[in-house]
Amino acid sequence: MEFSIFGIGILTWLVFVPIVGMIIILMLPDKNRNAIRWTAAGATGIQVILAAVIFAIFDRSKLGINDAESFQFIEKYSWITVEAVPWVGRIEINYFLGLDGLSVLMVILTSLIALIGVISSWNIQKMVKGYFALYLLLVTGMMGVFVALDFFLFFIFWEVMLLPMYFLIGLWGGPRREYAAIKFFLYTFVGGILMLLTMLALYFSVAYTDPATGQSVHTFNILHMMNPANYVEGGLLAGVDTTWRYVAWMALFINFAIKIPLFPFHTWLPDAHVEAPTPISVILAGILLKLGTYGLLRINFPIFPDATIYFIYFMAVLAMISIIYGALCAMAQDDFKKLIAYSSISHMGIVVLGIAALNTQGMVGGVLQMFNHGIITAVLFLAVGVLYDRTKKRGLYDFGGIANQMPKYTGLAMIGMFAALGLPGLNGFVSELFSFLGAFEAYKWITIISVTGIIITAAYILWTIQRVFLGKTPEKMSDLSDLTLREYLAFVPLIILIVLLGVYPAPAIELMNASLSHLVEFMNSGG
Amino acid sequence: MVEQTLYSITQFYPEIIVTVTLCVIIVADLLTKKESHTTGWILLGGFVLAGFTLLLQVGRNESVFFDMIAIDPFSLFFKLILLLAGIFVILFSVQSRELDQYMNRIGEYYMLLAGMMLGMMLMVSSTNLLMLFLAFELTSLSSYVLVGFTKHSKRSSESSMKYIIYGAVSSGVMLYGFSLLIGTTGAVDIYGINEALAAGTDQTLILNISVLMILVGMGFKIAVVPFHFWAPDIYEGAPISIAAILAVASKIAAFGLLIRFFSISFADAGGISATGAWQGVEGIHWNLLLGVMAALAMIVGNLTALRQDNIKRMLAYSSIAHAGYILMGVVILAAEGLTSVMIYLFIYLFMNLGAFYVAMLFSNKIGSESIEKYKGLGKRAPLQGVALTIFLVSLTGIPPTGGFVAKLYIFGAAVSAGWIWLVVIAGITTVISLFYYIRVVRNMYFYGSESGNDPLQFNVWSNVILLALLIPTLLLGIYFAPVLEFARNSIHLFGM
């Protein structure tokens, strides 16, 4: 499948339209705030249109994962090639983009959440120009990670997200923003260094034979790294089930686990969420966390099937702890944002448990849960944002009886809350069901224990609804206005998706089914 | 004899041009008005001209002046980046406020700068121990005076004094090492030493001692642990432009000298093996020793930088840490290691000079080098703020900046040669370095200014120079094939 506009492939457009927007914004005068906002909306809007085109013409039957031929919208150009260095051979770094069933859903999610983030950023008043410029840079980084098939490119995009996020939390955040920003930066940077070292070890261990010249070429190509035949004799990571392969797997896993975040690497998340401005929380929970699980599936699983299988119980147990620990912590919070932050840890644990099952149900459930959780937490953070804008408060005990004041808002927010709770008929239920079904097949006891997390989730969500939306209104909060048009614009598309995918999840599942089945098959045969 | 000398002179134009410029500056200083930077512009012209004549030597690989000087791609690469650094430092000096009250002696300043450049150019190309030591001393003596140039400043004089004492002791130790080496091998040039060592010798102990002593001198110049104590004091006391040239050019030259000396003198008959092991001197595991020095430099440099408040001191410790990273590449004394060192040095030139430059611009305006005083500067000086952020991010090694590519290649070389523990230390210390680099950024952006909110004005030229440093720093992070190619073609040492 190919699709290009003015001779440039659709994925390049998708990744770099925000950069173009950023450059336009930087050239606009400071005072022209609306032009800046509309440029950002335009750039992300174009991304949504491109994502819709991809959704329409994406070939659902192609496998992808480790087979370069069956990736779609491929763009591959030589970026840096240096001929025959002594002892190293040819150096090759490619600009290599492509989509398969694993990434396509993430691309759609990213474009959607990015646009909604812009809509909910409309009332940011401080340094508007800088805010949107950084925001668009961040979007480029995220989109780039999801489409990159060259490890070097993947790494660059991965690290490009660091600085914008640091500034977005640190400059536009809450009272403890500085602490939260550096903590986020530091955790992610540690992970980045681990990934860098593993990437280099992989690079020196993998060399494919160039069919044209017969030369042995070292490469960062992720797909070549999946083929055991490409590992050079005596390379650090050659062979199967070697100590170094375990070490490399662990280094990558820690990097991704920090992003997910999986217990015990999660402590940056509550801080970052609480301090970040609403739209950045939306981006953080909606997209950034998915990069972690995506990385596991794109890199850890197919490159190190042996090590993945070796550590699979370890992963499942960490997932179980995250599910229960996250839910328990969420229950103990009295800050609305912190509650959602911990619920994210719990829900991302379900993703990890699903993919750790290494069977198709679990995998499909896990990836679908990534998408659903992105949408649901976006709604929840938007809901907190709406209240915070009106009252400047986030404490759960500060509110009460919001349902009387803002009935329409309450309706929409409650749909989001119920989806998080896993109510049948809404999207969260479908993906959690699949994840647990798959996991139950693989690990009976771990799954049984994990499912208790769902009960705790139900408890804290119902309790939250009770504290915030029901009951008596405190006197201070007697004149809250209901949603504005702009807020509707942010909420409604997400709510529609929540209901739609809850009732009829097939369109999403069809997109990824072939690729994920192939991944499962590849894992079980290669490992 | 005469013929060879005459021929050698034709290969020696760059150095001759720098020498002539030096003389012209002395004369011009007598004739021109004192209150201008005329001599600086003359020196700039000299450096540019020397750079052009250097380009005529591309591809040469020979030895001139009776095996005293090597004209090879390796020295060409180093001389080019040294001249580039020199040009930037002149441009910095012209704008420096610190030098304002010494305008009556400014000719002297540029003359010394020319002398230092000549010394450094000879340092990277000499193949004879005597020549090498002379070049080393020419560089050192010029820099001692330059460090103390702002003589009414107590700090400056103090640091000059310290520098002389440290410098004199370490060059003395190095000279002693040289004499031992010459005594045991009976040769003064590095090829002769190599031959003598290849033939075998029973003086292993003396040899080891002599090499250790030589390492002291070189370690001093590159400011690597445990010979680093001078650097922070001297950088703090010296004018910023001189601190910049010490941190960049002098370090680059010392690395050039170190690599040439060790890789030729102690090479195996068949050249250096793939892992870069040296068999020439038995007894001590040299790679390991350098590896430990590199690790110490990274750890000590980065940890100490955390507690600094003066930006020059912070950059001093950071440059100690960077010397450690570069030394990691020297540990793998094979082609990969050398290529990565050269890439690193090239990128380091832009990002470190850039950081010093912005520090100087800020110091000109706010009269302080304290990082605490940087609060709110991001808003008051948008371009400079963004530029400093990018330079510091690049020094940390975060893509898409040049510093990342530099680190990538050094780390890559170490990984491929199997020095995993060293890379792990480098990785950990890189994370640590994030703290102090980002602290500057944090102060610039996250806090309001305490000393007024009026925007700082910078003239167009200073912005042009800033961009000349900023654009390569960014560009090299995205497209670095030409540098890679350049470095790879420049690892040919004469006689290897």
Short mmCIF file of C-alpha atoms in Angstrom, two decimals, chain A residues 79-88 91 93 127 152 155-156 159-160 162-163 166-167 170-171 177-178 181-182 185-186 189-190 193 196-197 199-201 204 236 244, chain B residues 272 274 334-336 379 389 393 396 398-400 404 408-409 411-413 415-416 420 423-424 427 430-431 434-435 438 441-442 445-447 478-481 484-485 488:
data_model
loop_
_atom_site.label_atom_id
_atom_site.label_comp_id
_atom_site.label_asym_id
_atom_site.label_seq_id
_atom_site.Cartn_x
_atom_site.Cartn_y
_atom_site.Cartn_z
CA TRP A 79 20.21 8.71 5.47
CA ILE A 80 23.79 8.09 6.39
CA THR A 81 25.95 5.60 4.57
CA VAL A 82 29.68 5.44 5.02
CA GLU A 83 31.61 2.92 2.99
CA ALA A 84 33.81 0.24 4.51
CA VAL A 85 35.37 1.44 7.72
CA PRO A 86 38.10 -0.96 8.85
CA TRP A 87 36.73 -3.56 11.28
CA VAL A 88 33.27 -2.07 11.15
CA ILE A 91 27.75 1.95 8.24
CA ILE A 93 21.36 4.42 8.89
CA MET A 127 3.60 32.32 26.61
CA PHE A 152 18.36 4.94 15.23
CA PHE A 155 15.74 6.54 19.27
CA ILE A 156 15.99 10.07 17.89
CA GLU A 159 14.56 11.49 22.78
CA VAL A 160 13.08 14.41 20.88
CA LEU A 162 12.19 14.80 26.30
CA LEU A 163 12.86 18.51 26.14
CA TYR A 166 10.28 18.99 30.34
CA PHE A 167 9.41 22.55 29.43
CA GLY A 170 8.10 22.87 34.03
CA LEU A 171 6.81 26.14 32.61
CA ARG A 177 6.19 21.70 38.47
CA GLU A 178 9.93 22.08 38.66
CA ALA A 181 9.59 18.14 35.36
CA ILE A 182 13.11 17.16 36.36
CA PHE A 185 13.24 14.09 32.54
CA LEU A 186 15.58 12.08 34.69
CA PHE A 189 16.72 9.91 30.31
CA VAL A 190 18.00 6.96 32.34
CA ILE A 193 20.71 5.72 27.99
CA LEU A 196 21.15 3.67 23.58
CA LEU A 197 23.62 1.11 24.90
CA MET A 199 20.93 -0.23 20.46
CA LEU A 200 24.70 -0.02 19.98
CA ALA A 201 25.20 -3.60 21.11
CA PHE A 204 27.46 -4.30 16.28
CA LEU A 236 27.80 -9.73 21.73
CA TRP A 244 24.09 -10.80 27.24
CA ILE B 272 47.63 -1.66 16.30
CA ALA B 274 41.73 -4.56 16.43
CA ALA B 334 42.11 1.25 16.80
CA ALA B 335 40.55 2.95 13.80
CA GLU B 336 37.10 2.98 15.33
CA LYS B 379 12.93 35.76 28.49
CA THR B 389 19.89 25.54 26.02
CA VAL B 393 21.58 19.80 25.72
CA THR B 396 24.54 16.29 27.72
CA ILE B 398 20.53 14.32 23.79
CA PRO B 399 19.43 14.00 20.18
CA PRO B 400 18.95 15.64 17.77
CA PHE B 404 24.50 12.96 20.79
CA LEU B 408 27.03 7.70 20.03
CA TYR B 409 30.32 7.08 18.26
CA PHE B 411 29.99 4.63 23.09
CA GLY B 412 29.76 2.59 19.92
CA ALA B 413 33.51 2.19 19.66
CA VAL B 415 30.81 -1.37 22.90
CA SER B 416 32.27 -2.93 19.80
CA ILE B 420 31.10 -2.73 28.52
CA VAL B 423 30.36 2.35 28.67
CA VAL B 424 28.07 1.67 31.57
CA GLY B 427 26.09 6.12 30.57
CA THR B 430 25.84 11.13 31.35
CA VAL B 431 22.63 10.93 33.33
CA LEU B 434 21.93 16.18 32.91
CA PHE B 435 21.39 17.64 36.39
CA ILE B 438 19.63 21.47 32.98
CA VAL B 441 18.26 26.01 31.62
CA ARG B 442 15.91 25.82 34.58
CA TYR B 445 13.31 29.80 32.10
CA PHE B 446 11.54 28.71 35.25
CA TYR B 447 12.22 31.75 37.39
CA ILE B 478 20.85 15.29 12.03
CA TYR B 479 23.31 14.85 9.23
CA PHE B 480 26.80 13.87 10.19
CA ALA B 481 28.01 11.79 7.25
CA LEU B 484 32.27 10.94 9.71
CA GLU B 485 33.84 10.74 6.28
CA ARG B 488 37.61 8.49 8.85
#
